């Protein structure tokens, strides 16, 4: 068991080092997956199901095969047989069944992308179409309780007697909130270049985890892990959609097996992402709060409903934040799922916390209203002394400091407590607040290797990922401090299974897990060789264990404030100001951290006002599956974004004292905007996204 002996002293950590990969990116020399150069690559274009449920009854590939330049047409009749079909999302082209519209049912490989795409359109499939069911409703009679929810959390929890407490409470809130289906749209689409040569499969893949892709792909093809190499040094965004291997990686690998020695390139189109790369499930959340007249909570109840696919279960952990956020002796949470004929839902930035805290934090605003209390004060009054569910102390919890600082920054004292009482230039103006939270996850299983080079340089290798987040830079800073040298003397290598094993860039856990491994490797190197190791000296270290994760509840916290202006005539909603204050342990690089938090808040505003994958119940597909109709916040939608953090010293989380920052920025933003819109207009919006029709009553 590896355990850190001492906390790391910050020298490079805490400095706003420019991105080490910045020059390569802006000069176009940073190679993304699709840009790997190959002589005469082949190009793959998927064929997707055009029914939402049923079976393929006829396949005619003659016209596609007759197109000059077509190298192969794959369908379930001729595709390589997979060794494992346990993951039905990945087990494509193995039989004639169709589980959702857009599912992969074939692929065309050709000498150019244009030829592949054209020929894919000539593949004729006929279907025995079956009725489909894609409608999520909380009153369905076939909802079921999963074994557990994403993250390994318990499906249901209960403490005390919620019903009795609610019945006795002088003040209650009893409301239902909904969040929309949303799709991740990273700038770089999902891309894979697959090459099968000399008994080994190499994948240049846009992924959040090279080892996760290898672990998914190798057994499917009956290969040993060592026969699959995954390379991914640069990634243009993921947000969770690249955290697990999706079916397109299998299709590209199949095509490579059929064309040995030839690189097969696949880049999903923007439209295809809406079927094949996961999405945030819509949620329906019934929240009941019971409090005394002073706003002190006595009961919290959350019943969350979301959807999963017919072929693979994903259970959004929507209600988990309600388990630890505020004090209350009586509490219960439940999660139920509807199994539908839809694509497989998956991770989208802060799964669970993001949709869950929208509902919970709007409910808290409603409680503040009902009690005639300031919403900041209400939250302060319900601060728990320890994790309400487990009784464990928090390793650090500075929500109140975030709320106070955020209130100061936005000028909370200028807020009119009475809704619809501030009007400026034809707009109704309001301020709102919501809290934010995200867990600090410790995932064992990463290793780092450090090798001493000539002239006092060190090479640090680990199969970690940089999605655009800043891993290249921040992990170099950690390594420099761990080795007690300047950052110029550290050469970091990431994004390749040729380097030691690393966990996925997910759950905001990258720096905690990879950084700990790097620190332990540096300790090992110093133990063995002292401060001036000879050239070629090498040591490895693991993430290891952190016994404090059993003793403490570990979370980052934040406070989000919004100023909202609603046009009194048109109902148009604008958000001229967002203020986010976070308590996330030591900030390793203030420049990349600010960018992460700003990005999260931007995505939260986008969720609040724009993002909505509209499910067409008759067609059984997301109707607005492109960026023309799926709206994402653009520059003109974003006003002032004030991002800051409070100094937080947490000796328990990891040797760096850091907490993750990739996801907390999105949590609570939408609630702050909804609460500000209520303060501006008196209209309580409980369903996302918030659109102008809500204000035109
Ligand atoms: Mo993030 S949704 O944990 O990749």
XYZ file of C-alpha atoms and ligand atoms in Angstrom:
701
model
C 0.000 0.000 0.000
C 1.355 3.360 -0.978
C 0.675 6.163 1.394
C 1.939 9.674 1.263
C 4.359 10.586 3.989
C 4.228 14.313 3.732
C 2.124 16.951 2.119
C 3.567 18.456 -0.952
C 5.075 21.913 -0.669
C 3.801 24.273 -3.342
C 6.320 26.047 -5.509
C 5.157 25.467 -9.064
C 1.669 24.612 -7.818
C -0.417 27.735 -7.392
C 1.293 29.631 -10.215
C -0.654 30.569 -13.374
C 1.658 28.716 -15.742
C 0.699 29.092 -19.410
C -0.567 25.925 -21.057
C 2.417 23.832 -22.050
C 0.426 22.459 -25.000
C -0.834 25.910 -25.977
C 1.672 26.691 -28.711
C 1.250 23.285 -30.326
C -2.505 23.756 -30.328
C -2.688 27.252 -31.741
C -0.069 26.455 -34.406
C -1.900 23.292 -35.452
C 0.946 20.928 -34.640
C -0.827 19.162 -31.758
C -2.123 15.974 -33.329
C -5.663 14.963 -32.493
C -6.806 11.411 -33.174
C -8.074 11.969 -36.694
C -4.940 13.865 -37.704
C -2.516 10.978 -37.339
C -0.782 10.797 -40.715
C -0.984 7.562 -42.696
C -0.223 6.713 -46.295
C -3.481 5.861 -48.037
C -5.826 5.617 -45.102
C -9.276 4.147 -45.582
C -12.347 6.077 -44.449
C -15.336 4.673 -42.621
C -18.884 5.990 -42.600
C -21.544 4.417 -40.372
C -24.934 3.099 -41.453
C -27.590 3.808 -38.832
C -30.945 2.215 -38.134
C -33.939 4.127 -39.448
C -36.462 2.515 -37.113
C -36.540 2.836 -33.329
C -37.368 -0.801 -32.607
C -37.540 -3.978 -34.632
C -35.404 -6.260 -36.793
C -33.461 -5.923 -40.012
C -35.148 -8.226 -42.511
C -33.373 -7.349 -45.731
C -29.968 -6.014 -46.706
C -28.960 -4.913 -50.186
C -25.393 -3.695 -50.419
C -24.918 -4.164 -54.168
C -25.259 -0.508 -55.092
C -22.838 0.554 -52.356
C -20.296 -2.103 -53.303
C -20.442 -1.039 -56.950
C -19.217 2.483 -56.159
C -15.582 2.888 -57.279
C -13.354 3.285 -54.227
C -15.518 1.262 -51.843
C -13.323 -1.244 -50.000
C -15.795 -2.981 -47.714
C -19.410 -2.877 -46.605
C -20.048 -4.220 -43.134
C -23.409 -5.419 -41.837
C -24.432 -8.001 -39.267
C -24.238 -10.654 -42.007
C -20.504 -10.315 -42.594
C -19.029 -8.375 -39.670
C -16.398 -10.043 -37.480
C -17.949 -12.058 -34.644
C -17.233 -10.543 -31.251
C -15.868 -12.644 -28.411
C -18.037 -10.883 -25.854
C -21.534 -9.451 -26.197
C -22.169 -8.595 -22.556
C -22.195 -4.870 -23.260
C -25.044 -4.558 -25.740
C -24.153 -0.963 -26.613
C -20.794 -2.174 -27.907
C -21.892 -5.529 -29.369
C -22.847 -4.081 -32.748
C -23.516 -5.982 -35.994
C -23.935 -9.294 -34.201
C -27.602 -9.873 -34.960
C -30.606 -8.344 -36.703
C -32.136 -6.527 -33.733
C -32.560 -2.747 -33.566
C -32.819 -1.205 -30.109
C -33.010 2.494 -30.963
C -33.178 4.757 -33.977
C -29.682 5.680 -35.076
C -28.072 2.507 -33.733
C -25.139 1.274 -35.805
C -26.301 -1.403 -38.253
C -23.459 -1.174 -40.757
C -20.488 0.706 -42.091
C -18.909 1.490 -45.430
C -15.149 1.751 -45.872
C -13.799 3.579 -48.909
C -10.778 5.431 -50.178
C -12.239 8.857 -49.389
C -14.649 10.173 -46.781
C -16.962 11.435 -49.519
C -17.139 8.041 -51.197
C -17.773 6.277 -47.899
C -20.561 8.659 -46.998
C -22.158 8.476 -50.427
C -22.022 4.690 -50.528
C -23.369 4.405 -46.981
C -26.468 6.157 -48.287
C -26.862 3.448 -50.926
C -27.037 0.573 -48.448
C -30.673 -0.567 -48.506
C -32.048 -2.017 -45.302
C -35.591 -3.189 -44.783
C -37.060 -3.705 -41.343
C -39.740 -5.466 -39.440
C -40.625 -2.340 -37.494
C -42.034 -2.770 -33.996
C -43.854 -0.155 -31.907
C -41.486 1.972 -29.859
C -41.829 3.762 -26.576
C -39.628 6.777 -25.862
C -41.707 8.823 -23.431
C -40.406 9.474 -19.955
C -43.154 10.189 -17.462
C -43.060 9.893 -13.694
C -46.504 8.229 -13.654
C -45.488 5.254 -15.795
C -46.437 1.983 -14.137
C -43.269 0.220 -15.308
C -40.654 2.288 -13.484
C -38.112 0.144 -11.695
C -35.409 0.547 -9.059
C -31.886 -0.183 -10.327
C -29.443 -2.157 -8.157
C -27.415 0.999 -7.618
C -26.963 4.324 -9.369
C -24.014 5.802 -11.254
C -21.004 6.166 -9.010
C -21.960 3.047 -7.070
C -24.342 4.897 -4.763
C -27.312 3.245 -3.077
C -30.529 3.546 -5.058
C -32.663 4.563 -2.095
C -31.873 5.948 1.354
C -34.043 6.681 4.375
C -33.464 8.082 7.844
C -36.010 9.021 10.486
C -39.696 9.411 9.627
C -40.084 11.763 6.701
C -43.859 11.466 6.341
C -44.504 12.298 9.994
C -42.030 15.175 9.884
C -43.610 16.606 6.733
C -47.097 16.314 8.228
C -45.980 18.165 11.341
C -43.869 20.832 9.641
C -45.273 24.388 9.796
C -43.684 25.203 6.429
C -43.493 22.801 3.511
C -42.497 22.819 -0.140
C -43.955 20.049 -2.306
C -43.090 20.467 -5.962
C -42.022 18.608 -9.076
C -39.123 19.807 -11.206
C -37.910 18.609 -14.565
C -34.648 18.878 -16.449
C -34.334 18.340 -20.177
C -32.444 15.715 -22.111
C -29.116 17.290 -23.095
C -26.313 16.229 -25.409
C -22.596 16.752 -25.035
C -21.192 18.604 -28.008
C -17.408 18.746 -27.680
C -15.753 20.794 -30.423
C -13.834 17.742 -31.568
C -16.320 15.003 -32.471
C -15.722 11.394 -31.512
C -12.970 10.080 -33.752
C -11.068 6.836 -34.025
C -8.290 5.731 -36.332
C -7.846 1.962 -36.140
C -4.947 -0.071 -37.497
C -4.670 -3.849 -37.315
C -1.092 -4.966 -38.014
C 1.239 -7.695 -36.771
C -1.375 -9.166 -34.466
C -1.972 -5.893 -32.652
C -4.704 -3.302 -32.813
C -3.705 0.342 -32.484
C -6.404 2.932 -31.859
C -5.823 6.656 -32.132
C -8.910 7.671 -30.270
C -10.425 10.854 -28.891
C -10.995 9.644 -25.359
C -10.959 10.575 -21.690
C -9.108 7.366 -20.873
C -6.812 5.279 -23.064
C -6.914 2.428 -20.576
C -10.709 2.522 -20.421
C -10.876 2.132 -24.200
C -8.374 -0.733 -24.152
C -10.313 -2.478 -21.371
C -13.525 -2.208 -23.392
C -12.142 -3.190 -26.791
C -9.604 -5.965 -26.115
C -12.053 -8.562 -24.726
C -14.600 -7.832 -27.479
C -12.090 -9.037 -30.047
C -10.636 -11.808 -27.905
C -7.342 -9.949 -27.629
C -4.996 -9.678 -24.685
C -4.757 -6.183 -23.278
C -1.170 -5.954 -24.545
C -2.393 -6.507 -28.111
C -4.342 -3.252 -28.017
C -2.598 0.103 -27.874
C -4.620 3.268 -27.479
C -3.058 6.653 -28.236
C -4.705 9.979 -27.370
C -2.355 12.843 -26.520
C -4.809 15.669 -27.312
C -8.578 15.720 -26.996
C -10.943 18.522 -27.991
C -13.420 18.225 -25.150
C -15.359 15.308 -23.745
C -17.508 16.301 -20.730
C -18.143 12.615 -20.050
C -19.150 11.615 -23.573
C -15.634 10.294 -24.156
C -15.315 8.739 -20.714
C -16.483 5.334 -21.886
C -15.901 3.669 -25.244
C -18.927 3.934 -27.489
C -19.971 1.677 -30.369
C -18.182 3.663 -33.089
C -14.834 2.519 -31.637
C -15.955 -1.076 -32.169
C -17.073 -0.321 -35.731
C -13.690 1.256 -36.541
C -11.883 -1.716 -34.992
C -13.995 -4.153 -37.037
C -13.178 -2.275 -40.226
C -9.464 -2.405 -39.394
C -9.670 -6.186 -38.863
C -11.293 -6.549 -42.271
C -8.566 -4.409 -43.898
C -5.377 -5.531 -42.177
C -2.417 -3.195 -42.444
C -4.545 -0.251 -43.505
C -5.434 2.635 -41.214
C -9.209 3.132 -41.039
C -10.352 6.614 -40.075
C -13.712 7.408 -38.536
C -14.990 10.797 -37.433
C -18.615 10.879 -36.341
C -20.613 13.722 -37.839
C -22.214 16.234 -35.503
C -25.606 14.651 -36.189
C -24.341 11.174 -35.349
C -23.164 12.337 -31.917
C -26.807 12.722 -30.921
C -27.344 8.954 -31.260
C -24.013 7.390 -30.463
C -22.115 9.318 -27.800
C -24.385 9.211 -24.764
C -26.414 12.079 -23.292
C -27.827 13.443 -20.068
C -31.134 11.757 -19.318
C -34.133 13.969 -18.715
C -35.177 13.911 -15.063
C -38.413 14.333 -13.127
C -37.824 15.162 -9.482
C -40.477 15.305 -6.794
C -39.063 17.260 -3.873
C -40.649 17.747 -0.494
C -39.124 19.908 2.199
C -40.426 20.432 5.727
C -39.091 23.226 7.926
C -39.888 25.253 11.003
C -40.855 28.917 10.764
C -37.179 29.898 10.989
C -36.375 27.816 7.919
C -34.614 24.999 9.749
C -35.153 21.822 7.755
C -36.741 18.875 9.523
C -37.416 16.716 6.454
C -35.957 16.308 2.974
C -37.517 13.938 0.453
C -36.424 13.491 -3.174
C -37.925 11.039 -5.653
C -35.999 11.110 -8.921
C -37.096 9.495 -12.173
C -34.933 9.234 -15.266
C -34.639 7.062 -18.334
C -32.356 4.310 -19.508
C -32.081 2.350 -22.717
C -33.536 -1.045 -23.531
C -30.104 -2.606 -24.037
C -27.895 -1.136 -21.336
C -28.638 0.424 -17.999
C -27.414 3.844 -16.983
C -28.865 5.210 -13.750
C -28.299 8.924 -13.202
C -27.562 9.547 -9.499
C -29.883 12.555 -9.430
C -30.734 12.576 -5.715
C -27.305 11.962 -4.159
C -26.513 15.615 -3.433
C -29.708 15.881 -1.360
C -28.253 13.215 0.938
C -25.365 15.355 2.163
C -26.086 18.974 1.367
C -28.150 20.237 4.305
C -28.915 19.182 7.845
C -32.272 17.505 8.538
C -32.988 14.568 10.850
C -35.587 13.011 8.561
C -34.602 12.281 4.985
C -35.279 9.937 2.136
C -34.213 9.686 -1.487
C -35.240 7.308 -4.271
C -34.219 6.697 -7.885
C -36.458 5.028 -10.457
C -35.849 4.312 -14.122
C -37.960 3.939 -17.237
C -36.476 1.524 -19.762
C -37.152 2.974 -23.209
C -36.332 2.460 -26.891
C -33.749 5.230 -26.795
C -29.985 5.579 -27.215
C -27.910 4.744 -24.156
C -27.696 7.650 -21.675
C -24.359 8.272 -20.034
C -22.175 10.872 -18.384
C -22.542 14.573 -18.982
C -20.600 17.029 -16.840
C -21.545 16.369 -13.202
C -24.063 13.584 -13.777
C -26.325 13.458 -10.742
C -25.215 16.644 -9.027
C -25.996 18.873 -12.018
C -29.679 17.990 -12.607
C -30.200 17.152 -8.925
C -28.955 20.464 -7.622
C -31.138 22.338 -10.104
C -34.254 20.929 -8.474
C -32.973 20.970 -4.898
C -31.704 24.539 -5.060
C -34.871 25.903 -6.657
C -36.807 24.099 -3.917
C -34.599 25.825 -1.326
C -35.441 29.176 -2.931
C -39.122 28.296 -2.660
C -38.594 27.437 1.001
C -36.864 30.782 1.592
C -39.903 32.471 0.039
C -42.312 30.472 2.164
C -40.391 31.397 5.329
C -39.833 35.016 4.343
C -36.093 34.441 4.683
C -33.134 35.607 2.666
C -32.028 32.642 0.490
C -28.390 33.015 1.561
C -29.377 33.029 5.220
C -31.614 29.972 4.714
C -28.656 27.976 3.465
C -26.409 29.183 6.285
C -29.019 28.069 8.823
C -29.073 24.567 7.392
C -25.345 23.953 7.383
C -24.706 20.479 8.818
C -21.965 19.945 11.396
C -21.057 16.654 9.706
C -22.250 14.627 6.716
C -25.922 14.159 7.652
C -26.105 10.659 6.236
C -22.860 9.067 7.409
C -22.024 11.255 10.382
C -18.485 11.648 9.070
C -16.903 15.071 9.451
C -16.238 16.998 6.277
C -12.545 17.109 5.393
C -13.292 20.770 4.693
C -16.548 22.554 3.985
C -16.565 26.217 3.114
C -19.974 26.686 1.557
C -20.800 29.554 3.894
C -17.605 31.412 2.996
C -18.476 30.983 -0.698
C -22.004 32.305 -0.127
C -20.749 35.348 1.792
C -18.065 36.180 -0.761
C -20.425 35.699 -3.677
C -23.046 37.918 -2.030
C -20.421 40.611 -1.626
C -19.260 40.326 -5.228
C -22.696 40.516 -6.843
C -23.978 43.218 -4.519
C -26.617 41.037 -2.878
C -27.692 43.913 -0.605
C -29.200 45.560 -3.697
C -31.550 42.607 -4.225
C -35.212 43.459 -3.754
C -36.676 40.705 -1.560
C -40.106 41.152 -3.160
C -40.259 39.643 -6.659
C -41.113 41.806 -9.660
C -40.184 45.005 -7.921
C -37.149 46.146 -9.888
C -37.528 47.434 -13.423
C -34.804 48.982 -15.569
C -35.042 49.973 -19.246
C -38.073 47.804 -19.948
C -36.613 44.768 -18.210
C -37.597 43.087 -14.981
C -34.389 42.604 -13.018
C -33.608 40.083 -10.304
C -30.822 38.384 -8.401
C -30.662 34.733 -7.431
C -28.386 32.318 -5.624
C -27.800 28.582 -5.512
C -25.256 26.367 -3.839
C -22.915 24.046 -5.659
C -21.215 20.814 -4.646
C -19.127 18.052 -6.157
C -17.500 15.023 -4.503
C -13.762 14.441 -4.279
C -13.340 10.950 -5.702
C -10.400 8.712 -4.920
C -9.998 5.974 -7.521
C -7.066 3.625 -7.006
C -5.364 2.167 -10.056
C -3.084 4.784 -11.581
C 0.695 4.470 -11.768
C 3.357 6.929 -12.803
C 6.938 6.293 -13.878
C 9.694 8.834 -13.461
C 13.024 8.489 -15.193
C 16.033 10.695 -14.578
C 17.608 11.967 -17.773
C 20.796 13.818 -18.539
C 21.360 17.367 -17.292
C 18.922 17.143 -14.402
C 15.817 16.517 -16.483
C 13.053 14.073 -15.630
C 10.595 12.209 -17.819
C 7.254 11.566 -16.112
C 4.989 9.034 -17.845
C 1.383 8.157 -17.078
C -1.529 7.147 -19.311
C -3.587 10.151 -18.242
C -5.719 12.384 -20.486
C -5.973 16.092 -21.252
C -9.406 16.923 -22.662
C -8.467 20.557 -22.985
C -8.672 20.837 -19.213
C -5.020 21.571 -18.531
C -3.662 18.177 -17.469
C -0.435 18.659 -19.447
C 0.283 21.795 -17.461
C -1.090 21.066 -13.986
C 0.375 17.567 -13.776
C 3.768 18.968 -14.800
C 3.477 21.469 -11.942
C 2.706 18.667 -9.485
C 5.657 16.624 -10.779
C 7.991 19.597 -10.474
C 7.025 20.142 -6.839
C 7.189 16.427 -6.080
C 10.701 16.284 -7.523
C 11.569 19.690 -6.090
C 12.780 21.021 -9.432
C 11.578 23.746 -11.782
C 8.855 22.910 -14.318
C 11.344 23.378 -17.169
C 13.111 20.208 -16.063
C 10.013 18.002 -16.319
C 8.972 16.276 -19.549
C 5.473 14.891 -19.114
C 4.105 12.113 -21.288
C 0.423 11.216 -21.213
C -2.314 9.824 -23.440
C -0.924 6.433 -24.426
C -1.256 2.891 -23.093
C 2.495 2.655 -23.705
C 2.722 4.610 -20.436
C 1.724 3.276 -17.005
C -1.896 2.596 -16.268
C -4.173 5.517 -15.408
C -7.793 5.896 -14.449
C -10.237 7.804 -16.634
C -10.491 11.597 -16.689
C -13.902 11.493 -15.051
C -15.623 12.487 -11.858
C -13.186 15.415 -11.590
C -10.746 12.865 -10.185
C -7.805 13.208 -12.559
C -5.521 15.426 -10.527
C -6.299 13.575 -7.285
C -5.510 10.126 -8.691
C -2.773 10.831 -11.250
C -1.186 13.540 -9.112
C -0.957 11.183 -6.123
C 0.720 8.552 -8.322
C 3.252 11.112 -9.550
C 3.993 12.247 -5.988
C 4.507 8.659 -4.857
C 6.792 7.923 -7.811
C 8.883 10.984 -6.972
C 9.135 9.907 -3.327
C 10.279 6.489 -4.442
C 12.907 7.954 -6.776
C 14.279 10.246 -4.064
C 14.294 7.413 -1.514
C 16.354 5.235 -3.794
C 18.654 7.708 -5.476
C 18.623 10.915 -3.470
C 18.313 14.357 -4.931
C 20.661 13.839 -7.866
C 19.797 10.482 -9.377
C 22.069 9.115 -12.102
C 20.895 9.216 -15.675
C 18.577 6.287 -16.295
C 17.469 5.950 -12.669
C 13.796 5.077 -12.597
C 10.967 4.669 -10.103
C 7.248 4.076 -10.209
C 4.484 4.989 -7.804
C 0.786 4.250 -7.502
C -2.207 6.294 -6.462
C -2.390 3.879 -3.545
C -4.831 4.223 -0.711
C -5.958 7.187 1.302
C -7.396 6.051 4.645
C -8.861 9.513 5.157
C -11.426 8.789 2.440
C -13.037 6.422 4.974
C -12.871 8.901 7.829
C -14.043 12.080 6.143
C -16.737 13.238 3.765
C -14.862 14.935 0.932
C -16.521 17.511 -1.288
C -15.808 20.755 -3.071
C -18.423 23.461 -2.538
C -19.418 26.625 -4.295
C -21.946 29.416 -4.500
C -23.459 30.626 -7.755
C -25.106 34.015 -8.107
C -26.954 35.318 -11.158
C -28.396 38.614 -12.306
C -31.262 38.029 -14.720
C -33.123 40.545 -16.853
C -36.423 39.496 -18.386
C -37.861 41.748 -21.093
C -41.210 42.940 -19.747
C -42.850 42.726 -23.187
C -41.188 39.800 -24.961
C -40.160 37.608 -22.049
C -36.625 37.336 -23.418
C -34.221 36.228 -20.688
C -30.716 37.667 -20.461
C -28.052 36.911 -17.879
C -25.728 39.905 -17.776
C -23.806 38.630 -14.744
C -22.811 35.354 -13.173
C -20.678 35.172 -10.040
C -19.187 31.840 -8.979
C -17.153 31.405 -5.807
C -15.688 27.985 -5.123
C -13.907 26.194 -2.301
C -11.991 23.436 -4.028
C -8.856 22.946 -1.988
C -5.555 24.093 -3.397
C -5.846 25.456 -6.915
C -2.917 23.937 -8.791
C -2.989 26.334 -11.746
C -5.152 29.457 -11.369
C -5.185 30.084 -15.124
C -6.400 26.670 -16.263
C -8.645 26.393 -13.179
C -10.383 29.668 -13.954
C -10.960 28.410 -17.471
C -12.474 25.158 -16.161
C -14.819 26.948 -13.766
C -15.791 29.562 -16.338
C -16.512 26.765 -18.819
C -18.664 24.952 -16.288
C -20.691 28.066 -15.517
C -21.113 28.768 -19.230
C -22.383 25.241 -19.744
C -24.705 25.756 -16.760
C -26.146 28.908 -18.329
C -26.529 26.989 -21.560
C -28.454 24.283 -19.704
C -30.598 26.910 -17.996
C -31.671 28.773 -21.120
C -30.945 26.778 -24.262
C -30.088 23.112 -24.233
C -32.964 20.747 -24.906
C -32.800 17.570 -26.941
C -36.390 17.388 -28.069
C -37.609 13.799 -28.244
C -40.081 13.290 -31.083
C -42.308 10.575 -29.650
C -43.663 9.477 -33.022
C -40.328 9.200 -34.759
C -38.584 7.943 -31.645
C -35.578 10.193 -32.013
C -34.203 13.537 -30.957
C -35.648 15.843 -33.593
C -33.160 18.684 -33.214
C -30.047 16.582 -33.693
C -27.700 19.239 -35.020
C -26.227 22.547 -33.891
C -28.700 24.552 -35.973
C -31.557 23.471 -33.743
C -29.888 22.227 -30.576
C -28.969 25.544 -29.025
C -25.796 26.020 -27.045
C -24.885 29.296 -25.388
C -22.843 31.440 -27.750
C -20.572 34.353 -26.935
C -23.435 36.830 -27.189
C -25.375 34.924 -24.509
C -22.643 35.343 -21.919
C -22.194 38.562 -20.014
C -19.812 39.110 -17.148
C -18.470 35.904 -15.606
C -16.844 36.530 -12.245
C -14.978 33.392 -11.157
C -13.069 33.190 -7.908
C -12.227 30.851 -5.091
C -11.438 31.059 -1.434
C -8.174 29.779 -0.009
C -8.860 26.360 1.370
C -6.380 24.167 3.171
C -7.512 20.537 3.194
C -4.917 18.150 4.631
C -7.008 15.040 3.954
C -7.920 14.899 0.291
C -4.547 14.034 -1.285
C -0.862 15.050 -1.120
C -1.547 18.159 -3.214
C -4.468 19.327 -1.092
C -6.508 19.763 -4.272
C -10.122 18.975 -5.121
C -11.436 18.460 -8.635
C -12.703 21.477 -10.539
C -13.892 20.073 -13.863
C -17.511 19.647 -12.880
C -18.407 21.810 -9.906
C -18.644 24.906 -12.132
C -21.809 23.631 -13.825
C -23.559 22.594 -10.594
C -26.094 25.120 -9.339
C -25.765 27.606 -12.202
C -29.160 26.784 -13.681
C -30.845 27.036 -10.270
C -29.250 30.428 -9.600
C -30.613 31.659 -12.947
C -34.092 30.227 -12.318
C -34.112 31.771 -8.844
C -33.004 35.137 -10.231
C -35.716 34.910 -12.909
C -38.267 34.383 -10.137
C -36.919 37.346 -8.225
C -37.168 39.416 -11.418
C -40.659 38.368 -12.526
C -42.472 36.520 -9.762
C -42.779 33.543 -12.128
C -41.417 30.299 -10.727
C -39.946 28.157 -13.493
C -39.521 24.520 -12.448
C -38.767 23.033 -15.846
C -35.589 23.448 -17.856
C -34.790 25.074 -20.137
C -36.224 28.442 -19.121
C -37.765 29.908 -22.262
C -39.563 33.192 -22.837
C -43.057 31.678 -23.001
C -42.870 31.131 -19.240
C -43.037 34.890 -18.747
C -45.822 35.750 -21.179
C -48.790 34.788 -19.015
Mo -17.182 13.664 -16.293
S -19.222 13.583 -16.722
O -17.148 12.694 -14.893
O -16.444 12.813 -17.557
